[in-house]
GROMACS .gro file of C-alpha atoms in nm:
model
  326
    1UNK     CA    1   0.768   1.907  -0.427
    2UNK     CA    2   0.491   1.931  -0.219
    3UNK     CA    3   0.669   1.764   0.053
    4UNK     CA    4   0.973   1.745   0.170
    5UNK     CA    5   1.105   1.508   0.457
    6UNK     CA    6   1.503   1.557   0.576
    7UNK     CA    7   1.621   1.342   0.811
    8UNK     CA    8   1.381   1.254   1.003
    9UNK     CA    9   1.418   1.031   1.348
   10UNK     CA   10   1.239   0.901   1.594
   11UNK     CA   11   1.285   0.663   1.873
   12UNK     CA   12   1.057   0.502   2.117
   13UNK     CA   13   1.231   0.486   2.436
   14UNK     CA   14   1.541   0.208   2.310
   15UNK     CA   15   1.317   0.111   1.981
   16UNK     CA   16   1.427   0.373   1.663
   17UNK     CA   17   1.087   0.380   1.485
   18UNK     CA   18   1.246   0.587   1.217
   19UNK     CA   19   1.621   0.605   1.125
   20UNK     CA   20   1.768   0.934   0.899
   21UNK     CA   21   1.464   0.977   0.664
   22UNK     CA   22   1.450   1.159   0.316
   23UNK     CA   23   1.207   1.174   0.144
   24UNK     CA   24   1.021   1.424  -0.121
   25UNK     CA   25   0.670   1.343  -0.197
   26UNK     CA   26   0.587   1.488  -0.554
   27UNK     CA   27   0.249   1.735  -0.539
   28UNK     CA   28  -0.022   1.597  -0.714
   29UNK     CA   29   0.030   1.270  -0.689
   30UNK     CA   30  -0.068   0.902  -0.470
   31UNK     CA   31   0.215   0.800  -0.273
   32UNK     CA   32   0.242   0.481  -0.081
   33UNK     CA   33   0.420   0.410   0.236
   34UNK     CA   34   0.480   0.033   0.178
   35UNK     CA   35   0.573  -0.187   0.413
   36UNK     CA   36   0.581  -0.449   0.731
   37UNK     CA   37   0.418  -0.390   1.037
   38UNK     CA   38   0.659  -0.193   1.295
   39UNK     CA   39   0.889  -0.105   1.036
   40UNK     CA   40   0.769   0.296   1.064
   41UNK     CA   41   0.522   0.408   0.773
   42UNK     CA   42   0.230   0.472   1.002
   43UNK     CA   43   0.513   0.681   1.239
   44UNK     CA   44   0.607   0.865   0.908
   45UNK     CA   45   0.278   0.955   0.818
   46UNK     CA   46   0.181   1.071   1.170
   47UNK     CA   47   0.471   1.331   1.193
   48UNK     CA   48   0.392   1.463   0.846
   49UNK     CA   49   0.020   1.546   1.030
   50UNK     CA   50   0.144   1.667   1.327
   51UNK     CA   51   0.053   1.386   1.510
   52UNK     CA   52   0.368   1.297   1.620
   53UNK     CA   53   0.664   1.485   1.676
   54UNK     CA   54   0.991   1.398   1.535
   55UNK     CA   55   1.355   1.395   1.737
   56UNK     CA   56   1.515   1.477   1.451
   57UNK     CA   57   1.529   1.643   1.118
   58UNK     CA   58   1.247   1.868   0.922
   59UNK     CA   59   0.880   1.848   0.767
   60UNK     CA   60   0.797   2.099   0.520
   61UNK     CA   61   0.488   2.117   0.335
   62UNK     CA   62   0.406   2.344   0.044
   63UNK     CA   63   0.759   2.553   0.074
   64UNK     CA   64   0.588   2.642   0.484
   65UNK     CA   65   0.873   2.487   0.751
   66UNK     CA   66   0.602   2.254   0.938
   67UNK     CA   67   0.813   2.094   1.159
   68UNK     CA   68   0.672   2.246   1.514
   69UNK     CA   69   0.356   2.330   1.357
   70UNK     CA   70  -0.004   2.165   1.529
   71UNK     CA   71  -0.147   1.941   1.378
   72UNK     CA   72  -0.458   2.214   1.256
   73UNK     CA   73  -0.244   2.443   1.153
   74UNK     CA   74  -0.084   2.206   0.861
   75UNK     CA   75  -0.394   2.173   0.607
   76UNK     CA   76  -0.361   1.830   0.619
   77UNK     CA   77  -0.685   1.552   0.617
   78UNK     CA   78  -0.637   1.281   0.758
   79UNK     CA   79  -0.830   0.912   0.746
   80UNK     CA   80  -0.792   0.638   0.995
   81UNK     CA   81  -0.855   0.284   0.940
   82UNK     CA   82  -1.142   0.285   1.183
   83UNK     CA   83  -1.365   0.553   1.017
   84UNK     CA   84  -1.358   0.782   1.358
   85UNK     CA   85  -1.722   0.930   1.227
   86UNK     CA   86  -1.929   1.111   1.507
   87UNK     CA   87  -2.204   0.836   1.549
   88UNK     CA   88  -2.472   1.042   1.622
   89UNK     CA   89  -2.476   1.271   1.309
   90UNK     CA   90  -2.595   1.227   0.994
   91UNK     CA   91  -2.320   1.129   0.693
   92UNK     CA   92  -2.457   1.514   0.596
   93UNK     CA   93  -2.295   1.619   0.949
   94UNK     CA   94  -1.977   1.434   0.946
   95UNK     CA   95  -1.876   1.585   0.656
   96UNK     CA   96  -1.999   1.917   0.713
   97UNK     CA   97  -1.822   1.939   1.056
   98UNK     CA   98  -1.467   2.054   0.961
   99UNK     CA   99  -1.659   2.369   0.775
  100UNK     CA  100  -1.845   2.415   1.021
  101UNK     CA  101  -1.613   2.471   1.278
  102UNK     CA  102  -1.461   2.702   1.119
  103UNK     CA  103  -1.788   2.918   1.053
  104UNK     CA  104  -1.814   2.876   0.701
  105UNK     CA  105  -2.117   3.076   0.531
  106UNK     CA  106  -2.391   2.838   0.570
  107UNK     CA  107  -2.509   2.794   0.162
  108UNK     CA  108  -2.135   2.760   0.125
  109UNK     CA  109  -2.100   2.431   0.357
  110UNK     CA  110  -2.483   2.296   0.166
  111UNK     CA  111  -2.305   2.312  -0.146
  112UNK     CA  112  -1.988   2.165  -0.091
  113UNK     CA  113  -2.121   1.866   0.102
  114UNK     CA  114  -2.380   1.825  -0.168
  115UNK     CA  115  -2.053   1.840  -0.394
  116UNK     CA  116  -1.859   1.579  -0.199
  117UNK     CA  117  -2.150   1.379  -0.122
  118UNK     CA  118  -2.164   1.326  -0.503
  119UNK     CA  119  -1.826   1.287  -0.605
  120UNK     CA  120  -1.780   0.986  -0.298
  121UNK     CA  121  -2.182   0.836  -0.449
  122UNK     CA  122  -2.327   0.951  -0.099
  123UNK     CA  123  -2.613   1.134  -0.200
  124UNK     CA  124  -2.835   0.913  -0.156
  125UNK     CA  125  -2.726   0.841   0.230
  126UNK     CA  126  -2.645   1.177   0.342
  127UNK     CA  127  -2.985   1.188   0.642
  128UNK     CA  128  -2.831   0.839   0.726
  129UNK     CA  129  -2.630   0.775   1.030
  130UNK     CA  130  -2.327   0.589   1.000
  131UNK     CA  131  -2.428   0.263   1.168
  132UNK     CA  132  -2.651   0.265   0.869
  133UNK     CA  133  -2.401   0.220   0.648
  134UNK     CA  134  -2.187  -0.056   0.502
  135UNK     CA  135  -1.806  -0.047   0.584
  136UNK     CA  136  -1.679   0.092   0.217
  137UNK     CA  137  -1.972   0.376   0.277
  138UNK     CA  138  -1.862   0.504   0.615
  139UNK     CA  139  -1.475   0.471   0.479
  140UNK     CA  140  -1.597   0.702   0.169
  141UNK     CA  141  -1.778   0.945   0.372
  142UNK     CA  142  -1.438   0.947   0.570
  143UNK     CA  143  -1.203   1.053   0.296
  144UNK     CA  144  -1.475   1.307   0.204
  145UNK     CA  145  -1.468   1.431   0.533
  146UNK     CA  146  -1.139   1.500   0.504
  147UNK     CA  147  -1.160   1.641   0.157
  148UNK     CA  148  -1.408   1.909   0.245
  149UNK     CA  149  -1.191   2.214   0.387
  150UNK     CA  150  -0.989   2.147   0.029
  151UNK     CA  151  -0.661   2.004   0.230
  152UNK     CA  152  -0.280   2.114   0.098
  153UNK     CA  153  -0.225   1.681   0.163
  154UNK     CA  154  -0.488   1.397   0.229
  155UNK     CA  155  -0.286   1.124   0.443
  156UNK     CA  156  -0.453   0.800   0.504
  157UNK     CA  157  -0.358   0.516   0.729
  158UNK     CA  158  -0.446   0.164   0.648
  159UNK     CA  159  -0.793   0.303   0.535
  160UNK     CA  160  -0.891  -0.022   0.353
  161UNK     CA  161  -0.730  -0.228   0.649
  162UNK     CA  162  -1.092  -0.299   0.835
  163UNK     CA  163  -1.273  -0.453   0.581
  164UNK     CA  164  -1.296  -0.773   0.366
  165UNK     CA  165  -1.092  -0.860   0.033
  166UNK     CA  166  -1.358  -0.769  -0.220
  167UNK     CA  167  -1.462  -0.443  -0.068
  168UNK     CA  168  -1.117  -0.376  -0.043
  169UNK     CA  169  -1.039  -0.388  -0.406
  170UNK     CA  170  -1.362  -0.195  -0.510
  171UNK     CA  171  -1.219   0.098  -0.286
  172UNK     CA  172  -0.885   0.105  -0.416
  173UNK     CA  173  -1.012   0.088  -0.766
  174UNK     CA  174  -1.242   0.394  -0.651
  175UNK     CA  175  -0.956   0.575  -0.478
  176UNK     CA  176  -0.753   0.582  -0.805
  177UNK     CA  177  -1.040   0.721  -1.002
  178UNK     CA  178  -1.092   0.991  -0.747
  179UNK     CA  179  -0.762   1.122  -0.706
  180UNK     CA  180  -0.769   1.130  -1.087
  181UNK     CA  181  -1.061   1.364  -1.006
  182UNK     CA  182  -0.950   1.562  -0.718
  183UNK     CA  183  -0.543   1.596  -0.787
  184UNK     CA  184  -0.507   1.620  -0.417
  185UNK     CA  185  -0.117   1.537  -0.302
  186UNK     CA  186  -0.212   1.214  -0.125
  187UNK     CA  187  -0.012   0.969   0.081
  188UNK     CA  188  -0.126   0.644   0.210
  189UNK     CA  189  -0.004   0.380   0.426
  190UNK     CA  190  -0.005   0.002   0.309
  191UNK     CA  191   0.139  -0.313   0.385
  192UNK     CA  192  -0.083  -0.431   0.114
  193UNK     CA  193   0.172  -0.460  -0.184
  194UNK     CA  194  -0.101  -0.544  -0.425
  195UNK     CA  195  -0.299  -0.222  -0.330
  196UNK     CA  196   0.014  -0.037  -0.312
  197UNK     CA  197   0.083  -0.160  -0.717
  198UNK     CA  198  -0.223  -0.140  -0.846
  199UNK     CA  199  -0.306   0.259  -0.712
  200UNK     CA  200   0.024   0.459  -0.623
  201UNK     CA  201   0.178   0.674  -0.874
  202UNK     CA  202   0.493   0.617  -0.627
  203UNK     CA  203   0.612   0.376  -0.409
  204UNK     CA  204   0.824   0.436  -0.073
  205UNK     CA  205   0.940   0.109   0.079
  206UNK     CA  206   0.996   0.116   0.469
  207UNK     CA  207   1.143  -0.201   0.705
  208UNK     CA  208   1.309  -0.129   1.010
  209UNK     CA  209   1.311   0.235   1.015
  210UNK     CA  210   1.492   0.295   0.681
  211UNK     CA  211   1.410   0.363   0.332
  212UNK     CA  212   1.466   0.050   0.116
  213UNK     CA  213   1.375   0.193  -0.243
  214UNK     CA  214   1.165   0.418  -0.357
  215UNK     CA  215   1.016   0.452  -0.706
  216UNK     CA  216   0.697   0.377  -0.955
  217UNK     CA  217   0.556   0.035  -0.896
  218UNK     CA  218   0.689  -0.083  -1.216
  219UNK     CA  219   1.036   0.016  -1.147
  220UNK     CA  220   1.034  -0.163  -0.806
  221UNK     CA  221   0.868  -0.439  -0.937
  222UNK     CA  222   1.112  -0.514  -1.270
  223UNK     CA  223   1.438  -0.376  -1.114
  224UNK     CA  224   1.418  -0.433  -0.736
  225UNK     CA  225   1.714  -0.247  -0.520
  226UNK     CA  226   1.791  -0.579  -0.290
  227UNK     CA  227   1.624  -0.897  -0.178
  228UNK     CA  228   1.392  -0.766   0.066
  229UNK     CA  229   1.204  -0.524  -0.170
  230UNK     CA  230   1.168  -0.823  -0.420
  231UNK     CA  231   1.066  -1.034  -0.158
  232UNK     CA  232   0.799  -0.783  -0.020
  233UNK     CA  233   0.681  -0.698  -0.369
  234UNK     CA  234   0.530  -1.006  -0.528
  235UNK     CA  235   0.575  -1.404  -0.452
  236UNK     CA  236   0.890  -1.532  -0.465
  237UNK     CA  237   1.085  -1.843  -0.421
  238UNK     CA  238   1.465  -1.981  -0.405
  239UNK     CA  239   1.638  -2.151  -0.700
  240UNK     CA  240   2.021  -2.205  -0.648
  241UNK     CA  241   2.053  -1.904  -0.406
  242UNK     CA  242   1.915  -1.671  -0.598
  243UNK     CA  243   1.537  -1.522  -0.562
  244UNK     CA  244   1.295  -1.556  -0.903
  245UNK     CA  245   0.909  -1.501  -0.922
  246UNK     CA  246   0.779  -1.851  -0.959
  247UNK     CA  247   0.585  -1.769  -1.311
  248UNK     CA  248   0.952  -1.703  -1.424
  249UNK     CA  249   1.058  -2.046  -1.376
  250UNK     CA  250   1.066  -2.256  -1.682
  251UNK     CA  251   0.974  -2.626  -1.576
  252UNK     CA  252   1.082  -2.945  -1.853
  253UNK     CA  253   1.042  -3.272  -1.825
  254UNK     CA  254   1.418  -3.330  -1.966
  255UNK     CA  255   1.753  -3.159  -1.970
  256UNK     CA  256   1.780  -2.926  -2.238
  257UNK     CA  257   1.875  -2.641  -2.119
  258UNK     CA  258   2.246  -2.501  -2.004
  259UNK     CA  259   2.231  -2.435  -1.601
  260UNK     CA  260   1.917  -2.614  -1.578
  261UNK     CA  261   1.866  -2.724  -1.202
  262UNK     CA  262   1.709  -3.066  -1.160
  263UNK     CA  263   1.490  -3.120  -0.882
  264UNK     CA  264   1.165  -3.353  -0.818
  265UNK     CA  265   0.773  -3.304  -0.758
  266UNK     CA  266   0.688  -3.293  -0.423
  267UNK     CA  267   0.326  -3.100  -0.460
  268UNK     CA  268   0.117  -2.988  -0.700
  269UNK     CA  269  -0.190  -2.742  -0.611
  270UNK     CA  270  -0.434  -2.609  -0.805
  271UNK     CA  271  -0.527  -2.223  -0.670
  272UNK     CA  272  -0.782  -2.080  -0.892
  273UNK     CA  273  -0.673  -2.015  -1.263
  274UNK     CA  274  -0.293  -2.124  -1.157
  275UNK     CA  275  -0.092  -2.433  -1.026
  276UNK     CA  276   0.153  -2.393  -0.791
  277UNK     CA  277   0.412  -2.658  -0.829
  278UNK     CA  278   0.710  -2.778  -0.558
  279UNK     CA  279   0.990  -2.877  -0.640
  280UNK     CA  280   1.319  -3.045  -0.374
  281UNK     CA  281   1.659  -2.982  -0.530
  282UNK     CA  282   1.955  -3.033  -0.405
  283UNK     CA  283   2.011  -2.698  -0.276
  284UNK     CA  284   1.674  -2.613  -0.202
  285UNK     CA  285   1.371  -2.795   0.017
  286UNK     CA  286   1.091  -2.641  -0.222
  287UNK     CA  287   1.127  -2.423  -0.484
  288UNK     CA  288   0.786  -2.315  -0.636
  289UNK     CA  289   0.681  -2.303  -0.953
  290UNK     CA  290   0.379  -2.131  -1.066
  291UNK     CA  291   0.182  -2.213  -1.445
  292UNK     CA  292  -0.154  -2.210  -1.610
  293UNK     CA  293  -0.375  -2.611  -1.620
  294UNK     CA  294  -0.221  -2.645  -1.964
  295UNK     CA  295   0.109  -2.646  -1.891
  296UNK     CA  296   0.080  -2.855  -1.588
  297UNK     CA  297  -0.074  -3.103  -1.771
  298UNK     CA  298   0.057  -3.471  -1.709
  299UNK     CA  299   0.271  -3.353  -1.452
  300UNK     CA  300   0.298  -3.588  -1.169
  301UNK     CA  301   0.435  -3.627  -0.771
  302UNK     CA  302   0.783  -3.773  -0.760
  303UNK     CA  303   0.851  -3.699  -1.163
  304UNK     CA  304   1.246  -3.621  -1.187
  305UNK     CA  305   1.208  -3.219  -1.345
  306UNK     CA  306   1.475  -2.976  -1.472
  307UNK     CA  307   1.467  -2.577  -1.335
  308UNK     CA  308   1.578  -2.291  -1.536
  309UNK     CA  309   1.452  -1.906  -1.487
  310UNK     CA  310   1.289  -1.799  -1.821
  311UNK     CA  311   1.491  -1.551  -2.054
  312UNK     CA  312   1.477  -1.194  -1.904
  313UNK     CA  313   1.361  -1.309  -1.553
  314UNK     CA  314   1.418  -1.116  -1.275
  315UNK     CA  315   1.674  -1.283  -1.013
  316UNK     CA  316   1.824  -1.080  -0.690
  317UNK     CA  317   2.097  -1.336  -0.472
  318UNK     CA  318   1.932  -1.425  -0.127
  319UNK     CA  319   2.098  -1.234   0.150
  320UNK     CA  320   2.154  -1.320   0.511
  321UNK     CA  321   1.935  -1.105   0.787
  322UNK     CA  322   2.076  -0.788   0.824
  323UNK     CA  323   2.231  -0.752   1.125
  324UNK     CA  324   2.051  -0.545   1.451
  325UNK     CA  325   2.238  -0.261   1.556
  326UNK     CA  326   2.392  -0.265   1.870
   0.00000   0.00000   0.00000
């Protein structure tokens, strides 16, 4: 493992940011620190820098005890949401600075800028400053930044967080294809569960201060551990206390099925390629059901329906809050 996190705490005056963590992050790989705001990823991934210091427990990185270590001692880059680029250098500069501080031969630092430059598809902006460039260029010329003294572990906070949808999902898709590239043991934090699917070789949920699940992003999303994971990964809705994704709802215009719920149209939206359907039941105020034009076809507002999750569907009972600790 490249690293390895044993119970880990850490309060903020009567506020436990994290609560008995363990955690081993696999070398090699993407690993995301999934979930809501205040519940402790971005406090995780500071301590593994350095940036923070835990109460309790160990950090160890590579097999090296890092726990008490600073922050430049631990090989670690690191990549904030807001870029944090020296304005008045060149993208050249920014990412030559961490060489150069540490008095790398001169032809040395030309190449591997040049090198990193290429691999991020700088080149052709490395005499700009970074005003001059777009958002998704200054947060490339971040990460390589950070990838030019050849880090043990790239950590990234919310790097995508700052700009707009589109961008966002051209820089994950470019992230993926450059850790394929660079094998670098990476960790990022996300409350993004889409971005957090779609690149991480492994997922680490985090709410209040405790691990929820951890695993690949197909294991979490087919065989969730509890309600809340379900609920963070993916849409979901209610149907007879239980939670299903709303594609996995089959929705008839007559009973045929054993354990079908009925229930009647209250909305019907079109979003895009999908319509999202509501449904009042008895036991529930709107359960909703997602399907293509086609199958909503004919489908009207106050038409009497009957609910039944489709074969194999995934289904986890609703739970009540969990309780705060004293």
């Amino acid at each position: 493992m490249s690293i390895e996190i044993s119970r880990v705490g850490k309060k903020f005056g009567d506020f436990v940011a994290l609560d008995d963590i363990n955690l081993s992050i696999p070398a090699g790989e993407l690993t995301a620190l999934l979930g809501p705001s205040g519940g402790g990823k971005s406090t995780l991934l500071r301590i593994i820098a350095g940036l923070e210091s835990a109460d309790t427990g160990s950090v160890s990185i590579e097999g090296v005890v890092a726990t008490h270590l600073p922050a430049q001692k631990r090989n670690v880059g690191f990549v904030f949401q807001h870029y944090a680029a020296f304005k008045h250098m060149s993208v050249a500069k920014n990412v030559a600075f961490g060489l150069e501080i540490r008095k790398r031969p001169k032809q040395e630092v030309k190449d591997r800028v040049a090198e990193l430059l290429d691999l991020v598809h700088l080149s052709q902006f490395a005499h700009r400053l970074p005003a001059q460039l777009s958002g998704g260029q200054r947060q490339r010329m971040a990460l390589a930044r950070a990838l030019a003294v050849e880090p043990t572990v790239l950590l990234l906070d919310e790097p995508f967080g700052a700009l707009d949808a589109k961008v966002r999902k051209e820089l994950r898709e470019w992230l993926r294809r450059l850790h394929d590239e660079v094998h670098v043991t990476t960790v990022f934090v996300t409350h993004d569960q889409e971005e957090a699917l779609e690149v991480a070789d492994q997922i680490v949920v985090i709410n209040e201060g405790r691990i929820e699940q951890i695993g690949s992003p197909d294991s979490l999303y087919d065989r969730p551990a509890n309600d809340f994971v379900m609920s963070f990964l993916g849409p979901v809705t209610s149907l007879a206390g239980r939670l299903v994704r709303p594609h996995d709802i089959d929705l008839a215009e007559r009973d045929g099925v054993l354990g079908s719920v009925p229930g009647v149209i209250t909305r019907i939206q079109r979003v895009g390629f999908e319509v999202r359907i509501g449904v009042r039941t008895d036991e529930d105020p709107e359960v909703t059901v997602t399907m293509t034009k086609t199958h909503a076809r004919g489908l009207e507002r106050g038409s009497k329906v009957w609910l039944v999750p489709t074969p194999g569907a995934i289904t986890v009972p609703t739970m009540p809050p969990r309780a705060l600790s004293a």
